[in-house]
Short mmCIF file of C-alpha atoms and ligand atoms in Angstrom, two decimals:
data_model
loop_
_atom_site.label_atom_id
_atom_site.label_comp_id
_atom_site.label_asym_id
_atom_site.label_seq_id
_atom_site.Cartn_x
_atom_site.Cartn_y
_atom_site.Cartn_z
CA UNK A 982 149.11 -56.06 134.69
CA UNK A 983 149.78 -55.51 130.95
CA UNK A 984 147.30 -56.76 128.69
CA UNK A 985 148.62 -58.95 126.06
CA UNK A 986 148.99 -57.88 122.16
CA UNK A 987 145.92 -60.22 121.04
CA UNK A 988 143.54 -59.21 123.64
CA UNK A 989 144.21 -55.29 122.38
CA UNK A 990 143.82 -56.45 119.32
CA UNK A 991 140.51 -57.24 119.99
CA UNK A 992 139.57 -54.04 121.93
CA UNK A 993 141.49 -51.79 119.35
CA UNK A 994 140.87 -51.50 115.31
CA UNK A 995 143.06 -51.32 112.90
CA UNK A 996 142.97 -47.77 112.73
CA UNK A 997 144.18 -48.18 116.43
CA UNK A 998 140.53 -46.78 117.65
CA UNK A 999 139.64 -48.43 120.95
CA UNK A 1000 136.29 -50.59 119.83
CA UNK A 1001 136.25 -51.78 123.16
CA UNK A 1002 134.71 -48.02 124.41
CA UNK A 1003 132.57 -47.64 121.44
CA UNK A 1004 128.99 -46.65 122.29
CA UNK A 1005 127.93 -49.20 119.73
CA UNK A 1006 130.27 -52.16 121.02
CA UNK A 1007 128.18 -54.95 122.31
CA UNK A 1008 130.18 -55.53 125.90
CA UNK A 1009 131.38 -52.13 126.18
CA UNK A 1010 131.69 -50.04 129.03
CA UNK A 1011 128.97 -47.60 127.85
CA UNK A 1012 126.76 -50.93 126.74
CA UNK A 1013 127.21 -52.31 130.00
CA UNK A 1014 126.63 -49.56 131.93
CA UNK A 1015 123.54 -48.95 130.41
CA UNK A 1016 121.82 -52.05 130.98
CA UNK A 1017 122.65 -51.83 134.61
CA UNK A 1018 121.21 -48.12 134.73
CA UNK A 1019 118.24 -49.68 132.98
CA UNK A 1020 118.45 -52.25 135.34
CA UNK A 1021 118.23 -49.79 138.40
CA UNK A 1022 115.98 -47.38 137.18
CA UNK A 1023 113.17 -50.34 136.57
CA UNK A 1024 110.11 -49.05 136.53
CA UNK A 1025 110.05 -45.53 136.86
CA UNK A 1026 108.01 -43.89 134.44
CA UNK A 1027 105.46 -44.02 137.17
CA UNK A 1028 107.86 -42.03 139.39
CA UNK A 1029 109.22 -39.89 136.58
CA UNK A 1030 104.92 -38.23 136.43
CA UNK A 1031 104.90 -38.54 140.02
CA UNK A 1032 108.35 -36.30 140.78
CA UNK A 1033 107.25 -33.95 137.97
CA UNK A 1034 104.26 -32.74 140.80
CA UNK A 1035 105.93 -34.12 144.03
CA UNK A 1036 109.27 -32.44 143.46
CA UNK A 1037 108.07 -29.84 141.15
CA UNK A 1038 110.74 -30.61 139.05
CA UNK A 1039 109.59 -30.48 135.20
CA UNK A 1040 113.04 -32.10 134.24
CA UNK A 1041 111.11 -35.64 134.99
CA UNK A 1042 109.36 -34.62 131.71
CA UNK A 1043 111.92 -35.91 129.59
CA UNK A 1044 112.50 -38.79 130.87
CA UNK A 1045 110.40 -40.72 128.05
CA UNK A 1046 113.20 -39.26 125.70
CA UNK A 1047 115.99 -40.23 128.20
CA UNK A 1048 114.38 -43.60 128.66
CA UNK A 1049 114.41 -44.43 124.82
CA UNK A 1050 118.42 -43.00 124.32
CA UNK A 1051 119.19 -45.38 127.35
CA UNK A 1052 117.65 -48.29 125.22
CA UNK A 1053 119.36 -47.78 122.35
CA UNK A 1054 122.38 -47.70 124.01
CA UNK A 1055 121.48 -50.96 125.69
CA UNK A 1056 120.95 -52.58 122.65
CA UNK A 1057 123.31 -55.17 121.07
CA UNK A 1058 124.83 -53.89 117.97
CA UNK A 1059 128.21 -54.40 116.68
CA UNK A 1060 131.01 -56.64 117.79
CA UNK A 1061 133.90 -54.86 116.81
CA UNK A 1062 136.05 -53.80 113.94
CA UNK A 1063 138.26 -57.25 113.88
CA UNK A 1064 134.53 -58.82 113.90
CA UNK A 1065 132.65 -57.04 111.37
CA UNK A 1066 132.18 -54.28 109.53
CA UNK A 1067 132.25 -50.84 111.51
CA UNK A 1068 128.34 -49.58 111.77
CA UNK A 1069 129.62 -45.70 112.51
CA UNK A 1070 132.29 -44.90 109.66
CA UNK A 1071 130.93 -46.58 106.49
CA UNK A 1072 133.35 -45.18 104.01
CA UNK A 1073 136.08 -46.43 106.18
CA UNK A 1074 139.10 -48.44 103.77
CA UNK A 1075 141.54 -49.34 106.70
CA UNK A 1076 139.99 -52.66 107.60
CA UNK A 1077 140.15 -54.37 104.28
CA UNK A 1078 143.40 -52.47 103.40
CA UNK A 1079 145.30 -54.14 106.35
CA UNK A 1080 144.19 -57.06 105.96
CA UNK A 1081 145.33 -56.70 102.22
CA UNK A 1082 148.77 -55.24 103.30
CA UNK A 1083 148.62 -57.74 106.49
CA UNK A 1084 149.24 -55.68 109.54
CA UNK A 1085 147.33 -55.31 112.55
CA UNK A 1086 147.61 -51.88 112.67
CA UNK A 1087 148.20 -49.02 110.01
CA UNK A 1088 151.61 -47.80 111.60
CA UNK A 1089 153.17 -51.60 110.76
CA UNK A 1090 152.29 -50.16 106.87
CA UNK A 1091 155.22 -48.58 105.14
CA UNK A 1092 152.38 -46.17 103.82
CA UNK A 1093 151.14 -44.94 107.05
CA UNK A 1094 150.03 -42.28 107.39
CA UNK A 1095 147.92 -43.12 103.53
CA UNK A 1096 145.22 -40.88 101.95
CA UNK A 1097 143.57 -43.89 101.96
CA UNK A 1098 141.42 -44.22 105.37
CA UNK A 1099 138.45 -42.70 103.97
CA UNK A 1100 137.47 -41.16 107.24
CA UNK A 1101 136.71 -37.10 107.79
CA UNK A 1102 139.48 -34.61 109.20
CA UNK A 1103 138.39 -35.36 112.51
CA UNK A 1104 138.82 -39.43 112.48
CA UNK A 1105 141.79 -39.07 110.25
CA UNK A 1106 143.76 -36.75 112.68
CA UNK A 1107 143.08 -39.19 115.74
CA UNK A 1108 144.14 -41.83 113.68
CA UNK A 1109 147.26 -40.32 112.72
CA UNK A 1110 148.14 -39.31 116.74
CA UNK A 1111 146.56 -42.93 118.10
CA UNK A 1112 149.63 -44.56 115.24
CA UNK A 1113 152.16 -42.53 116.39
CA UNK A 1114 152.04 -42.87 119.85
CA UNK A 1115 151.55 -46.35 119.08
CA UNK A 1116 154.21 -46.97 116.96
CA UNK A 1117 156.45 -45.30 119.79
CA UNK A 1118 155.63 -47.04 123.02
CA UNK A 1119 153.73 -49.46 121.84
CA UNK A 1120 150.20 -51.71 121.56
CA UNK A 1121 149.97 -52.99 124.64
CA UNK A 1122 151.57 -49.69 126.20
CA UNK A 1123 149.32 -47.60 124.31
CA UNK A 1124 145.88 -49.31 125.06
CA UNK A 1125 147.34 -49.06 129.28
CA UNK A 1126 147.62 -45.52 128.54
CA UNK A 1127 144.28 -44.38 126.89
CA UNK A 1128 142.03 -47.47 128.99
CA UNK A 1129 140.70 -45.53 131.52
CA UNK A 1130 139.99 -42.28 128.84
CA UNK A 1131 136.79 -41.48 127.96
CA UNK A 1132 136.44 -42.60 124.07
CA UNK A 1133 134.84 -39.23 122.97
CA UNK A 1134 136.90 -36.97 124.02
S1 SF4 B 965 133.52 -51.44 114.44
FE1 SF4 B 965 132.78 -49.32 114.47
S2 SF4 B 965 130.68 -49.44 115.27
FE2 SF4 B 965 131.69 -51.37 115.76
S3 SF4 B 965 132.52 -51.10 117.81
FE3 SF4 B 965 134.15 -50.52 116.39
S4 SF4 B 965 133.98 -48.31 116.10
FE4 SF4 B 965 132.05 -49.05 117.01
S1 SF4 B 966 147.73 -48.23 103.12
FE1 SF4 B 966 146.94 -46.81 104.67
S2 SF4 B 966 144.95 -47.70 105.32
FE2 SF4 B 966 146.10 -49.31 104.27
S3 SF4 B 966 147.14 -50.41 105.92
FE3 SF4 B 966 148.60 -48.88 105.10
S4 SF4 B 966 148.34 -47.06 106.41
FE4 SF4 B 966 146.54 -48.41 106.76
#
């Protein structure tokens, strides 16, 4: 079933980026799924020195580096654009600017698309496709389309 415009709203900024799949998002996919890897692995640096001899296998070496990544990304850190203020793009302008203009997103804005995002070619080029498409089908259309997409992509 459809989800309804104010739970996207929640999931997506107002840049139309999907929060929800953020790396940093606390009750994200990639937060969740990290704790339960954590979870499962328990304690295996024991194993990890073990399988380096057992399985002759000197990939178990890293797993001290793989171990701390996983706990970062297990870590609590942001709750979302419509929450606070974005931890990843600090120059961003779009969050205070719609809430200045008062829309939800920046294709309600008789501007978009602005010069006035502040984010790099890279953001500003997803935030100009993620507008249009939504401004075509839709919020709640859009965030059924792109839910089950990988957010770096
Ligand atoms: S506000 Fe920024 S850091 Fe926080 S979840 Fe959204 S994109 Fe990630
Ligand atoms: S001026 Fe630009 S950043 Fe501000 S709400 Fe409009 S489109 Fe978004």
């Amino acid at each position: 079933m459809e989800k309804d415009y104010e739970f996207v709203k929640q999931q997506l900024g107002p840049c139309g980026v999907n929060c929800g799949k953020c790396f940093a998002f606390s009750g994200g996919n990639i937060y969740d799924l990290s704790k339960q890897l954590k979870k499962a692995l328990g304690n295996f640096d024991i194993y990890a020195k073990r399988f380096v001899e057992l399985l002759e296998e000197p990939v178990f070496l890293k797993y001290p580096e793989f171990k701390e990544f996983l706990d970062y990304l297990a870590e609590q850190k942001c709750k979302g654009c419509r929450n606070e203020r974005c931890k990843l793009s600090k120059t961003c302008q779009v969050r205070s600017c719609s809430e200045k203009k008062n829309v939800d997103y920046c294709f309600q804005c008789e501007e978009f698309p602005c010069a006035n995002t502040g984010f790099d070619e890279h953001l500003y080029k997803r935030y100009v496709e993620i507008n249009m498409r939504m401004k075509k089908i839709g919020v709640e259309a859009y965030y059924e389309e792109t839910k089950n997409l990988p957010r770096y992509r």
